[in-house]
XYZ file of C-alpha atoms in Angstrom:
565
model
C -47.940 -7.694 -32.350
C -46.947 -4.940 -29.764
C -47.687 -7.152 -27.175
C -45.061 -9.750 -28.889
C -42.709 -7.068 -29.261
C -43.053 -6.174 -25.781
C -42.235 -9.967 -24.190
C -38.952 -10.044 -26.540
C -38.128 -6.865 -25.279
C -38.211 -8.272 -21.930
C -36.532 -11.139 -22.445
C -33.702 -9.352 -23.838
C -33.296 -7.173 -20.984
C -33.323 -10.238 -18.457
C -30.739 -11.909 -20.814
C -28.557 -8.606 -20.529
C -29.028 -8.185 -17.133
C -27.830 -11.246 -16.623
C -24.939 -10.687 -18.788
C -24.427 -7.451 -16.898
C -24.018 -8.751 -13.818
C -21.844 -11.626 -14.803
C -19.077 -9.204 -16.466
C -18.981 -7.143 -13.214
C -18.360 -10.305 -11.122
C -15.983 -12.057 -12.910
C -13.607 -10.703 -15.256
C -10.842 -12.339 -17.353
C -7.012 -11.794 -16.135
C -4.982 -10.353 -18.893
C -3.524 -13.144 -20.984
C 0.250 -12.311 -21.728
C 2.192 -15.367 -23.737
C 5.368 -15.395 -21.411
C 7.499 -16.288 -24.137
C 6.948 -13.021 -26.315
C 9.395 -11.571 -23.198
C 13.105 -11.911 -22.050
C 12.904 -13.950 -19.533
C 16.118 -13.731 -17.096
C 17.957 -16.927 -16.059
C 18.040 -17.144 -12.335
C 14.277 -16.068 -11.809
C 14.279 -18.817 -8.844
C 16.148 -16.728 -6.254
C 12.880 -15.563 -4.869
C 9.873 -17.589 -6.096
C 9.899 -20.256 -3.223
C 8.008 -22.604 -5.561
C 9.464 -22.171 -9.009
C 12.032 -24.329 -9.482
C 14.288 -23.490 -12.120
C 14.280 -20.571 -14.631
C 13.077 -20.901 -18.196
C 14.517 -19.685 -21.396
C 12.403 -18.741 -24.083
C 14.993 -18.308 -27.051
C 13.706 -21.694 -28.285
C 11.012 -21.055 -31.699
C 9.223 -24.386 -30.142
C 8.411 -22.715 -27.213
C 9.803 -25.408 -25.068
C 10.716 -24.355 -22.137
C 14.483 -25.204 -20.760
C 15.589 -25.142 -17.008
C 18.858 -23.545 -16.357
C 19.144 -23.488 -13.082
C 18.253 -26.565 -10.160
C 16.360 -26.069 -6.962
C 17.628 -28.956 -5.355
C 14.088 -30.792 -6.124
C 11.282 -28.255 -5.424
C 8.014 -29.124 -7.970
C 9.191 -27.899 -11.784
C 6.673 -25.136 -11.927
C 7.532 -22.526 -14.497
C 7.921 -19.382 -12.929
C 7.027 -17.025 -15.811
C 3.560 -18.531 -16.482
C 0.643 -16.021 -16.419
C -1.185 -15.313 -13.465
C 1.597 -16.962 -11.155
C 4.133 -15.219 -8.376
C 6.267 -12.702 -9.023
C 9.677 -13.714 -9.124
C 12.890 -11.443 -8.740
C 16.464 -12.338 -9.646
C 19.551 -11.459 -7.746
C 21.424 -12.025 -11.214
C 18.933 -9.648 -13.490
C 19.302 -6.520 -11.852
C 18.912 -3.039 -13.464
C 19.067 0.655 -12.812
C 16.615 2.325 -10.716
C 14.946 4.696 -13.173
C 13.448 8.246 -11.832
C 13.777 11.750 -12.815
C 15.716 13.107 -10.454
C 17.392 9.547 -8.787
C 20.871 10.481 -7.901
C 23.258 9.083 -10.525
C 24.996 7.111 -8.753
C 22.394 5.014 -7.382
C 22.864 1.155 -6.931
C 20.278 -0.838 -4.423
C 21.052 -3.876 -5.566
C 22.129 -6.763 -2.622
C 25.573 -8.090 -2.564
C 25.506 -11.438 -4.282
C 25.726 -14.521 -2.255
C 28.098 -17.213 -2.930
C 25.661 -20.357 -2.215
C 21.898 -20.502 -3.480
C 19.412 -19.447 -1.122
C 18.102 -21.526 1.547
C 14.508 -21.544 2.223
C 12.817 -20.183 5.341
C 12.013 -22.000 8.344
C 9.825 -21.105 11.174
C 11.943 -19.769 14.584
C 11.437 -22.683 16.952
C 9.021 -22.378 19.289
C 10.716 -22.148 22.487
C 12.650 -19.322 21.329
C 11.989 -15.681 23.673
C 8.877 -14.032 22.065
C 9.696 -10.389 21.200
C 7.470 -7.668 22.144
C 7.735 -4.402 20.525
C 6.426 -2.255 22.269
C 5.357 1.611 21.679
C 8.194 4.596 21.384
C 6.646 7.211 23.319
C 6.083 4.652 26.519
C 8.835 1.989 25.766
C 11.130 3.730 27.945
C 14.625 4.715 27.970
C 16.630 1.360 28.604
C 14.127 0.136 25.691
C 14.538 2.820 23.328
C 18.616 2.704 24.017
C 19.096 -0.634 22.566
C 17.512 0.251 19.690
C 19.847 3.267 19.427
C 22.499 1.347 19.735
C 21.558 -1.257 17.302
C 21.112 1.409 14.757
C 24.935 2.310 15.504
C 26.254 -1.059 15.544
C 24.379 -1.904 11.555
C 26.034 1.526 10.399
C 29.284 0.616 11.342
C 29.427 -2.676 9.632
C 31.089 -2.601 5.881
C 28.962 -1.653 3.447
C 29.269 -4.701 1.502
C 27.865 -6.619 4.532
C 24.688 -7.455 3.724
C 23.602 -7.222 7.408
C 24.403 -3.141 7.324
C 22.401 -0.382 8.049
C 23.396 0.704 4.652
C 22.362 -2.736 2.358
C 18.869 -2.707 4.793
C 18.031 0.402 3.691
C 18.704 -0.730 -0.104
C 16.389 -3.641 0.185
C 13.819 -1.139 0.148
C 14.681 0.186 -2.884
C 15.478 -2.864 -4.734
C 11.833 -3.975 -4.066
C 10.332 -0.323 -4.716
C 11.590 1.105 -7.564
C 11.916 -1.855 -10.344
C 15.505 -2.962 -9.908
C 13.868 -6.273 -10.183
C 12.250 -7.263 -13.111
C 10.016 -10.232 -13.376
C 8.719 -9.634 -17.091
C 10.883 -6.813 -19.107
C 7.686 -5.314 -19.378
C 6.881 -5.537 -15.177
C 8.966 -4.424 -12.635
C 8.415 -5.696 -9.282
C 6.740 -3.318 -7.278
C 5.615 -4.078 -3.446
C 3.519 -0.950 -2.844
C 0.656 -0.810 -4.879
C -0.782 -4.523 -4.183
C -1.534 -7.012 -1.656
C 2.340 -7.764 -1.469
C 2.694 -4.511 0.460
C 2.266 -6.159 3.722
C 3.286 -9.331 3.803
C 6.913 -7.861 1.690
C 7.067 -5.287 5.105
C 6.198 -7.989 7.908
C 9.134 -9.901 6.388
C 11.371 -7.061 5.854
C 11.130 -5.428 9.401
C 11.482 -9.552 10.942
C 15.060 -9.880 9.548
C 16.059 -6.626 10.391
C 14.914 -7.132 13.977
C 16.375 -10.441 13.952
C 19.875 -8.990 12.514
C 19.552 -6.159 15.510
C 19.408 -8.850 18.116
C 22.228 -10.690 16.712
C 24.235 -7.598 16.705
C 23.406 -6.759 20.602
C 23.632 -10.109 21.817
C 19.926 -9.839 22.869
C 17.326 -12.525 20.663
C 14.522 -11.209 22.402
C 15.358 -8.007 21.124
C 12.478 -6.164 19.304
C 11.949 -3.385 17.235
C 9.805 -0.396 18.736
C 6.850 0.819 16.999
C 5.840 4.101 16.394
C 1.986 4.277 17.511
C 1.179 7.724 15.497
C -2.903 6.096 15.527
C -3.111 6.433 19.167
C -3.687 10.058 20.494
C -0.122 9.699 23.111
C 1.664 8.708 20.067
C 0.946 11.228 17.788
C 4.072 13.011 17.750
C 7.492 12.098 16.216
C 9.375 10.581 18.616
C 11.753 12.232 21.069
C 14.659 10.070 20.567
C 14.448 10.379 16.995
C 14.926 14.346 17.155
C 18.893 14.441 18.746
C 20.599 15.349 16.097
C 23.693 13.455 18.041
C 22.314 10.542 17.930
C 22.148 7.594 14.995
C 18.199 7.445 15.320
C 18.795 11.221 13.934
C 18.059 11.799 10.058
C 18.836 15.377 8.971
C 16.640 14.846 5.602
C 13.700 15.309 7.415
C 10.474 18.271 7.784
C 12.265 20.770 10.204
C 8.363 21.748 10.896
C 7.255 18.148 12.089
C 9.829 18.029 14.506
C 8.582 17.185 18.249
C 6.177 18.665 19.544
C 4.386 18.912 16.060
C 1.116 16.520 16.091
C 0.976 13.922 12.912
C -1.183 14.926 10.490
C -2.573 11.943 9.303
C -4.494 13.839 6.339
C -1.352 16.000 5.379
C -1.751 18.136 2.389
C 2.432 18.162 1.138
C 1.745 22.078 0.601
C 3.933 24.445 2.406
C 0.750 25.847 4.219
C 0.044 23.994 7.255
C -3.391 23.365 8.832
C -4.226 25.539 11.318
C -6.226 22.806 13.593
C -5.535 23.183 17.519
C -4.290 19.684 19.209
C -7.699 18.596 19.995
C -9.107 19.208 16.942
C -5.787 17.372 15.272
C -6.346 13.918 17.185
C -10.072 14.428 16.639
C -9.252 14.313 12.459
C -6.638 12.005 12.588
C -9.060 9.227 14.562
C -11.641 9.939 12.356
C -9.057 9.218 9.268
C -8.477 5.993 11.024
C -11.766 4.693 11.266
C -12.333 5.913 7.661
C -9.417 4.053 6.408
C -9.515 0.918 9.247
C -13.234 0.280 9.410
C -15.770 2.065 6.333
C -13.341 1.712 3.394
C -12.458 -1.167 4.106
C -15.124 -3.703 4.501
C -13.598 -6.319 1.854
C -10.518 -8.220 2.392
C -9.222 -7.071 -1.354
C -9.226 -3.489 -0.113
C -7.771 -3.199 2.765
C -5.288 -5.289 1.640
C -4.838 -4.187 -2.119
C -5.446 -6.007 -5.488
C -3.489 -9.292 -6.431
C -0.054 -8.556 -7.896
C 0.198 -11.146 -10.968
C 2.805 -12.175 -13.401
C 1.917 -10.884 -17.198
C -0.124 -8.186 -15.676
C 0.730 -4.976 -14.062
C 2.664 -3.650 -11.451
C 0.328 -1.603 -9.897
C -3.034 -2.881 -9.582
C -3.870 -1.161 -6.940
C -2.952 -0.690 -3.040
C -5.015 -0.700 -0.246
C -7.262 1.743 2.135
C -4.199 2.128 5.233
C -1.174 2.017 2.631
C -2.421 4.903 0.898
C -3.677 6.370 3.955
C -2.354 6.982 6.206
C 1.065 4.809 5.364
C 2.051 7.489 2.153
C 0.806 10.505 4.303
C 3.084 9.401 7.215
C 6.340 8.980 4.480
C 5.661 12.543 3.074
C 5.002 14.211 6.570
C 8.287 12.941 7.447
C 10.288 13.596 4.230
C 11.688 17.228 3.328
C 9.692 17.910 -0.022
C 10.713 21.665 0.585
C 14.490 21.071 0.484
C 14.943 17.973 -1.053
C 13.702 16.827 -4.823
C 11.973 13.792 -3.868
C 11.311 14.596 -0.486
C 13.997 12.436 0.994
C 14.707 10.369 2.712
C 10.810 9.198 4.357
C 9.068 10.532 1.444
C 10.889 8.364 -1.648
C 10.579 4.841 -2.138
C 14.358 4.338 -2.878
C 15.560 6.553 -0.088
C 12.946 5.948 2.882
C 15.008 2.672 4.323
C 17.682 5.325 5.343
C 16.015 7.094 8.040
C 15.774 4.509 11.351
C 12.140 5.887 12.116
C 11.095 4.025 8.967
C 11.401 0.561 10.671
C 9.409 1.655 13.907
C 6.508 2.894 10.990
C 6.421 0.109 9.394
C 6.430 -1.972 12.813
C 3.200 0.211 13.658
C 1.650 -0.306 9.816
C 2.313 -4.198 10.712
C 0.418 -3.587 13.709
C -2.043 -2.461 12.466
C -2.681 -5.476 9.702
C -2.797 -7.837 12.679
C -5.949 -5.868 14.307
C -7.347 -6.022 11.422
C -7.413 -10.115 11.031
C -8.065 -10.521 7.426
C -4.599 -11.802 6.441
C -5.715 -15.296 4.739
C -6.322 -13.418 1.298
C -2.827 -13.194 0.979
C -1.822 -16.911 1.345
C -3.528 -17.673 -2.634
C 0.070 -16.905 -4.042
C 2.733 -18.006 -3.727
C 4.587 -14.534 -3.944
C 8.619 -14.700 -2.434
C 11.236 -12.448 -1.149
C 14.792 -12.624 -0.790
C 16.347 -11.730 2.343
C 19.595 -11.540 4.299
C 19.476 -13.187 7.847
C 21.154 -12.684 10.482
C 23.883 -15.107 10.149
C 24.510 -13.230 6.107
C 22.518 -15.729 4.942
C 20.511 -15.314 1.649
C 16.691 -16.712 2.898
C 13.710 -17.720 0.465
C 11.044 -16.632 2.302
C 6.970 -16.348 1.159
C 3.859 -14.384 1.794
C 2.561 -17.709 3.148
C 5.506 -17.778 5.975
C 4.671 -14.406 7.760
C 0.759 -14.633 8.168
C 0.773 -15.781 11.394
C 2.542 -13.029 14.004
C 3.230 -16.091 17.352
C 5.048 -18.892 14.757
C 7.695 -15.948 13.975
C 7.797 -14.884 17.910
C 6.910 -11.876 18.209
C 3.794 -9.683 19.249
C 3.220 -6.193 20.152
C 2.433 -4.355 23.677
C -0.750 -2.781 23.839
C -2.046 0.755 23.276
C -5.540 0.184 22.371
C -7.778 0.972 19.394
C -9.058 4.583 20.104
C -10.504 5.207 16.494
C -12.395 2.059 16.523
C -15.782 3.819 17.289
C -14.632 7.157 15.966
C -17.016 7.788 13.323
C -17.019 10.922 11.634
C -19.913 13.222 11.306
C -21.571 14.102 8.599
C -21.694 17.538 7.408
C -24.298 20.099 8.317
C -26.141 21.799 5.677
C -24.268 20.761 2.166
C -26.630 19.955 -1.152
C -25.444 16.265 -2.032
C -26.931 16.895 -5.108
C -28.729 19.376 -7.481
C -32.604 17.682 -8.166
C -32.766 16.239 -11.832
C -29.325 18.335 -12.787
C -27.312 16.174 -15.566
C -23.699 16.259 -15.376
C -21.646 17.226 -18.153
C -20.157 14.418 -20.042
C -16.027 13.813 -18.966
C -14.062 12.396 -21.671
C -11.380 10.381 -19.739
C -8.830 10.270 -19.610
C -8.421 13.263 -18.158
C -5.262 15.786 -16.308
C -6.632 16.565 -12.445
C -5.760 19.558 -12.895
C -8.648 21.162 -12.179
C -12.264 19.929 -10.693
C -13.686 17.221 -12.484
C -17.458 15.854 -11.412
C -18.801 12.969 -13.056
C -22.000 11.415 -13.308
C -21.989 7.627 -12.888
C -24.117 4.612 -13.798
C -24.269 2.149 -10.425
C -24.945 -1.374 -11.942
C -28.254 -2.381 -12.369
C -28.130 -5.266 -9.852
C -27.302 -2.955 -7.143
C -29.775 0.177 -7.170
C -32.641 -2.395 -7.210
C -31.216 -4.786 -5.039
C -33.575 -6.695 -2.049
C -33.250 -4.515 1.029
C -30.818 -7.390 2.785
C -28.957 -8.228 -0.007
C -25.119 -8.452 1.112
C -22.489 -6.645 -0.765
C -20.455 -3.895 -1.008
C -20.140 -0.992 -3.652
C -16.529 -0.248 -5.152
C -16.140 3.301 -7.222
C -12.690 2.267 -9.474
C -10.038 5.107 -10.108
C -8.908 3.263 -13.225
C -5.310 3.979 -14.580
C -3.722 6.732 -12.169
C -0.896 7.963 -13.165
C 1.387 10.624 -12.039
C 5.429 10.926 -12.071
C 5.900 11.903 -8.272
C 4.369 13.034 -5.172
C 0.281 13.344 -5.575
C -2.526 13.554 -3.890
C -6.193 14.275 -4.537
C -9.898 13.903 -3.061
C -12.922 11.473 -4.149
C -16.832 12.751 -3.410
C -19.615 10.962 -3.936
C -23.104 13.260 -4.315
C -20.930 16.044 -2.895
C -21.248 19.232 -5.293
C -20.733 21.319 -2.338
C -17.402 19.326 -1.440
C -15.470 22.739 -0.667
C -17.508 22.472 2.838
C -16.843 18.926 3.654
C -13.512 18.497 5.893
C -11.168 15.632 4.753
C -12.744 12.835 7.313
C -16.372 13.470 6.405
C -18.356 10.945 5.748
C -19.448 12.277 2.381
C -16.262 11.730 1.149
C -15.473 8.207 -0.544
C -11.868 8.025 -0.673
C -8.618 9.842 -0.711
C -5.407 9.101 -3.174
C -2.039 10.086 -1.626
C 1.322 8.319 -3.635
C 5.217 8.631 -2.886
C 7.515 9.770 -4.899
C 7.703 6.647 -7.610
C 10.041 5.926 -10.650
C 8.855 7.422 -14.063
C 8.220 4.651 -16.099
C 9.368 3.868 -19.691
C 7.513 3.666 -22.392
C 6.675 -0.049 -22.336
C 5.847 0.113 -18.844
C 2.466 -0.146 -17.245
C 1.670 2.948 -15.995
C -0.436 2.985 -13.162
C -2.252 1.219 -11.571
C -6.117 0.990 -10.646
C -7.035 1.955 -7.574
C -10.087 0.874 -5.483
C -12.145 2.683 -3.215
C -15.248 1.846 -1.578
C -18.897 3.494 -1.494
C -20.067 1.307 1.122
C -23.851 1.029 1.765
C -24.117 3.402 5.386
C -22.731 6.158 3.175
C -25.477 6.020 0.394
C -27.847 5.635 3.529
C -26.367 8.762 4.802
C -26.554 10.477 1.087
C -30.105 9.520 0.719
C -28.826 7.581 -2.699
C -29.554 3.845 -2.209
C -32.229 3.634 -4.782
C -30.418 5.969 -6.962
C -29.511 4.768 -11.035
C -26.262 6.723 -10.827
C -24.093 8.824 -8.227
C -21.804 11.750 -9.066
C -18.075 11.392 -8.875
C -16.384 14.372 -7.786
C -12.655 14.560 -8.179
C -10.371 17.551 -6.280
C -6.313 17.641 -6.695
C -4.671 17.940 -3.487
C -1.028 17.971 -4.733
C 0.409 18.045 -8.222
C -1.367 16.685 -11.653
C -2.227 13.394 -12.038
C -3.862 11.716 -14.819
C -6.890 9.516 -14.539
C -8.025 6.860 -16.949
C -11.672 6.268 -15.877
C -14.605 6.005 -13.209
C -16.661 2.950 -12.662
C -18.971 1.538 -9.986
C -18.870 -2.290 -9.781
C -20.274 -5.064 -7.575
C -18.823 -7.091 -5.005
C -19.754 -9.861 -2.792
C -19.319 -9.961 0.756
């Protein structure tokens, strides 16, 4: 009889185990009936493949189109687990605490339907940007002047300095609104690049239209290369239109980047050396060891019926919000305008030479395919004032739009941080507390977690990767705060150490209504060197040590899942 007992025993393990590992690799989307929401009636502006819009006032459910493509496939745009789509027509209020009252983003409207976007031809002049602190001063002039020719267009132009900069904010702070329930959001999701790479195209495009120069490009700001690390010189005349007075008086030049910047009024004390030493190390953290799967470096997919924040990737949290806030005034301004706010950050012209780096920057890495599943579209002004369709699938490859970028190198390709001398990863057969999440990071908090069964006794060669989720992260502005895997002694263990998993930095964001998803889940990875390092690949569970940085934020849970190379 016991030995019965024992073989049923087993056999229900294997079945679970089984069952275990099948959960962790394939969950369910979120099912959301499309027609339980408002749907608005020109959701084809942007979709590039939806056709027509759909109203769901009908009881049948039938859905009606309202609006003709001019023949595209009659694909219903609100379906879930299809693109985004955005509406020219259905626009609404940005909504923050401390927005300015009278602020509008929204695009002026066109007076035809948008055409879709075609490829540049191919004997057109390929652009090269090339790097602001070598480009030169002939170089660097044009783009001066560019900047000075786009502000002194009307403001109802959509080609102006002023309606660029609000294309940021339409996109960033839910003017747009797919589902009443999901604003579109391009920052927290594997939109974030391809939305960017499109955005900083058109606008280099609309410069070179304005200067009479097509092979005009945009300069990049290389702050990942050690001769780059500093703002800028052009950028710091107050004469001059690359000059934004809403910005850190202490970063001016010859301030270093701080590519792990805390937001506190305290700065670090780190001599240059030591500050291009940390931020290389931050790179290769963020480039190379959290980043070993396409889905996080790039973010999670952004979905219709789902949410709007389901989480960004390794470089866009760091060091692409990091950069934003270093460059923003959160001492004098509420929101740390202009760089460090979503809705405001289009204002200052150093954004666009960022973003031309952070677009850089996707290219070395080379895993751009992921993005092409979706169909996901923008809308964008050319530079003829034309209102352009264009999709995710459109800007993957850098030559077919014509343009590349000069070269400065990879520096923090083989910069591997060390680990740290003499800390206790863990206390021997110590138990952790129990955490009830969700909980305020307001303080501390060190969890003990379960790794997946299929993954602490895994075959030594076995290929895949370990992913700790931050589920459900919310916060209503600025945050930032630390993830440590086995480290209780974490107070010794500098911000690039190897010992620590992940960081969370966030801009300034809209607070969210009630019926809002609010935030999103973010995913970091405990990839397999790092246990090697921690002595923890056999190990049934790790501890999870979370430290706030910068303001509270709220966290919903800690997991450990399983993911295939």
């Amino acid at each position: 009889m016991a030995n019965e007992r024992c073989r049923v025993a087993l056999f229900v393990l294997i079945v679970c185990t089984f069952a275990y590992a099948a959960v962790y690799t394939s969950l369910p989307a979120v099912s959301v009936n499309p027609c339980a929401q408002t749907l608005s009636r020109a959701l084809l502006a942007v979709t590039g493949l939806d056709p027509y819009v759909v109203s769901c006032a009908a009881d049948d459910g039938v859905s009606t189109p309202l609006l003709s493509d001019g023949g595209h496939d009659k694909i219903n745009a609100g379906r879930v687990g299809g693109p985004i789509v955005t509406d020219l027509l259905q626009y609404r209020k940005p909504e923050g605490p401390d927005f300015p009252e009278d602020l509008q983003c929204c695009p002026p409207m066109p007076t035809s339907e948008p055409i879709d976007f075609t490829l540049p031809d191919p004997s057109e002049p390929l652009r090269t940007r090339r790097p602001a602190h070598v480009a030169g001063a002939e170089y660097m002039a044009k783009y001066k002047r560019a900047i000075a020719l786009m502000k002194a267009l009307p403001r109802s132009d959509p080609r102006s300095f002023y309606q660029q900069a609000n294309i940021h904010c339409a996109y960033c702070t839910g003017a747009y609104v797919g589902h009443p329930e999901l604003a579109v959001q391009v920052h927290f999701s594997w939109l974030f690049f391809p939305f960017h790479r499109a955005y900083i195209y058109f606008f280099e495009r609309i410069a070179g239209k304005l200067l009479g120069d097509p092979g005009f490009a945009v300069p990049f700001w290389s702050w990942d290369v050690p001769e780059g690390m500093r703002m800028p010189l052009q950028f710091a005349n107050a004469s001059s239109p690359l000059y934004d007075p809403m910005r850190n008086p202490w970063h001016a030049p010859p301030k270093l980047v701080d590519l792990d910047y805390t937001m506190d009024v305290v700065e670090n004390n780190y001599t240059d050396d030591e500050q291009i030493k940390h931020n290389l190390w931050i790179m290769y953290k963020q480039m190379i060891r959290s980043a070993p799967l396409a889905s996080l470096f790039h973010g999670q997919p952004f979905r219709a019926g789902e949410t709007d924040k389901p989480g960004a990737g390794t470089v866009k949290l760091q060091p692409h919000n990091l950069m934003h806030a270093w460059v923003g005034d959160l001492l004098s301004y509420p929101n740390a305008e202009d760089m460090g706010a979503y809705y405001a950050a289009g204002r200052d012209p150093i954004f666009y030479t960022h973003h031309a780096n952070i677009d850089r920057l996707w290219d070395a890495k080379t895993l751009r395919t992921l993005i092409g599943s979706t169909p996901h579209a923008f809308l964008f002004y050319d530079e003829e004032a034309r209102l352009v369709r264009i999709t995710a699938r459109d800007v993957l490859d850098m030559d077919k739009l014509r343009y590349t970028y000069h070269g400065v190198g990879l520096p923090w390709l083989d910069a591997r941080p060390p680990t740290t001398p003499n800390v206790k990863y863990r206390v021997k057969n110590r138990i952790e507390k129990p955490v009830m999440f969700p909980v305020t990071l307001d303080n501390v908090v060190t969890a003990e977690v379960r790794r997946p069964l299929i993954l602490w006794r895994q075959p030594k060669r076995a290929t895949q990767e370990e992913v700790l989720v931050v589920e459900h992260i919310q916060t209503d502005g600025i945050c930032k705060f630390d993830v440590f895997v086995n480290a209780r002694e974490h107070k010794k263990i500098k911000p690039c150490g190897r010992e620590m998993a992940s960081q969370h930095a966030k801009q300034y964001d809209t607070k969210r209504g009630t019926n809002h998803h609010e935030g999103g889940t973010e995913l970091e990875t405990i990839k397999s060197d790092i246990l090697k390092d921690l002595g923890a690949e056999q190990d049934e569970s790790v501890t999870v040590t979370l430290v706030p940085r910068h303001e509270k934020v709220r966290i919903g849970g800690v997991r450990i899942e399983y993911n295939g190379m």
